[in-house]
């Protein structure tokens, strides 16, 4: 038997794929007051007044605006939480999620 040690000793590092990120989208509607949308963005997404107003007005004008990106779980939890605040107040405010390309 050969005495030559042929065992490879360098570690093969398995490539761990990064979790796909998901966008939280704010959808415009005709009923939710602007100040209410801003309040929800500040509360759930920790935005300052200026940023929240910017995101709200973009959704208002374009129909939709990307709020933030998170891992899937966090994106879905925050979208649900934000949507539920609107629902509790009787508004059709809607946040959705979708995977990033
Ligand atoms: N369009 C609403 C209004 O004019 C305000 C609004 C903005 C509602 C963005 C939802 O995602 C939204 N009162």
Short mmCIF file of C-alpha atoms and ligand atoms in Angstrom, two decimals:
data_model
loop_
_atom_site.label_atom_id
_atom_site.label_comp_id
_atom_site.label_asym_id
_atom_site.label_seq_id
_atom_site.Cartn_x
_atom_site.Cartn_y
_atom_site.Cartn_z
CA UNK A 1 0.00 0.00 0.00
CA UNK A 2 1.27 3.45 -0.79
CA UNK A 3 2.45 5.65 2.06
CA UNK A 4 1.63 8.78 0.13
CA UNK A 5 -1.11 10.67 1.83
CA UNK A 6 -3.41 11.91 -0.89
CA UNK A 7 -6.22 13.14 1.29
CA UNK A 8 -7.08 16.69 0.44
CA UNK A 9 -6.78 18.77 3.59
CA UNK A 10 -7.85 22.12 2.34
CA UNK A 11 -11.42 22.78 3.44
CA UNK A 12 -13.98 23.10 0.66
CA UNK A 13 -16.17 25.96 1.75
CA UNK A 14 -19.75 25.47 0.56
CA UNK A 15 -21.08 28.63 -1.01
CA UNK A 16 -23.95 29.81 1.14
CA UNK A 17 -26.47 31.72 -0.90
CA UNK A 18 -27.74 34.95 0.53
CA UNK A 19 -31.47 34.90 1.28
CA UNK A 20 -33.42 36.63 -1.45
CA UNK A 21 -34.62 40.04 -0.30
CA UNK A 22 -38.23 41.13 -0.57
CA UNK A 23 -39.56 44.60 -1.27
CA UNK A 24 -42.36 46.14 0.76
CA UNK A 25 -44.58 48.17 -1.58
CA UNK A 26 -47.01 50.92 -0.64
CA UNK A 27 -50.09 50.98 -2.87
CA UNK A 28 -52.04 54.18 -3.45
CA UNK A 29 -55.77 54.45 -2.76
CA UNK A 30 -58.27 57.32 -2.87
CA UNK A 31 -59.40 57.20 0.76
CA UNK A 32 -56.56 56.96 3.26
CA UNK A 33 -55.57 60.47 4.44
CA UNK A 34 -52.01 61.47 3.53
CA UNK A 35 -51.11 62.25 7.15
CA UNK A 36 -52.29 58.79 8.17
CA UNK A 37 -50.02 57.12 5.58
CA UNK A 38 -47.10 59.21 6.84
CA UNK A 39 -47.87 58.24 10.44
CA UNK A 40 -47.87 54.52 9.56
CA UNK A 41 -44.60 54.78 7.61
CA UNK A 42 -42.96 56.49 10.59
CA UNK A 43 -44.32 53.98 13.10
CA UNK A 44 -43.66 50.72 11.25
CA UNK A 45 -40.64 51.57 9.09
CA UNK A 46 -38.95 54.02 11.47
CA UNK A 47 -38.81 56.76 8.84
CA UNK A 48 -38.44 60.42 9.67
CA UNK A 49 -41.18 62.86 8.64
CA UNK A 50 -39.38 63.95 5.48
CA UNK A 51 -38.70 60.46 4.15
CA UNK A 52 -42.20 59.24 5.05
CA UNK A 53 -43.78 62.20 3.23
CA UNK A 54 -41.56 61.51 0.20
CA UNK A 55 -42.58 57.83 0.03
CA UNK A 56 -46.27 58.69 0.54
CA UNK A 57 -46.29 61.30 -2.23
CA UNK A 58 -44.48 58.94 -4.63
CA UNK A 59 -47.14 56.25 -4.06
CA UNK A 60 -49.85 58.93 -4.40
CA UNK A 61 -48.47 60.10 -7.76
CA UNK A 62 -47.12 56.87 -9.27
CA UNK A 63 -49.61 54.41 -7.79
CA UNK A 64 -46.95 52.47 -5.89
CA UNK A 65 -43.68 53.06 -4.09
CA UNK A 66 -40.96 50.77 -2.71
CA UNK A 67 -40.84 51.37 1.04
CA UNK A 68 -37.88 49.16 1.99
CA UNK A 69 -36.29 45.74 1.43
CA UNK A 70 -35.98 43.00 4.05
CA UNK A 71 -35.70 39.23 4.29
CA UNK A 72 -39.03 37.62 3.40
CA UNK A 73 -40.25 37.09 6.97
CA UNK A 74 -39.59 40.64 8.07
CA UNK A 75 -41.03 42.14 4.86
CA UNK A 76 -44.25 40.14 5.26
CA UNK A 77 -44.57 40.90 8.97
CA UNK A 78 -44.11 44.64 8.46
CA UNK A 79 -46.44 44.79 5.44
CA UNK A 80 -49.15 43.00 7.44
CA UNK A 81 -48.61 45.16 10.51
CA UNK A 82 -48.81 48.39 8.47
CA UNK A 83 -51.88 47.22 6.52
CA UNK A 84 -53.62 46.22 9.76
CA UNK A 85 -53.13 49.67 11.30
CA UNK A 86 -55.03 51.11 8.33
CA UNK A 87 -57.71 48.43 8.55
CA UNK A 88 -58.25 49.11 12.28
CA UNK A 89 -58.88 52.75 11.46
CA UNK A 90 -61.26 51.84 8.62
CA UNK A 91 -58.90 52.70 5.74
CA UNK A 92 -58.07 50.55 2.70
CA UNK A 93 -54.34 51.30 3.10
CA UNK A 94 -52.37 48.46 1.52
CA UNK A 95 -48.78 47.26 1.78
CA UNK A 96 -47.68 44.26 -0.28
CA UNK A 97 -44.39 42.37 -0.72
CA UNK A 98 -42.57 40.95 -3.71
CA UNK A 99 -39.19 39.26 -4.15
CA UNK A 100 -36.35 41.32 -5.57
CA UNK A 101 -35.05 40.27 -8.98
N1 LIG B 1 -54.20 59.10 -2.28
C1 LIG B 1 -54.46 59.38 -0.89
C2 LIG B 1 -55.21 60.72 -0.77
O1 LIG B 1 -55.21 61.48 -1.69
C3 LIG B 1 -53.18 59.43 -0.05
C4 LIG B 1 -52.43 58.16 -0.14
C5 LIG B 1 -51.10 58.16 -0.55
C6 LIG B 1 -53.05 56.95 0.15
C7 LIG B 1 -50.37 56.98 -0.65
C8 LIG B 1 -52.34 55.74 0.05
O2 LIG B 1 -50.32 54.62 -0.43
C9 LIG B 1 -51.00 55.77 -0.34
N2 LIG B 1 -55.78 60.97 0.40
#
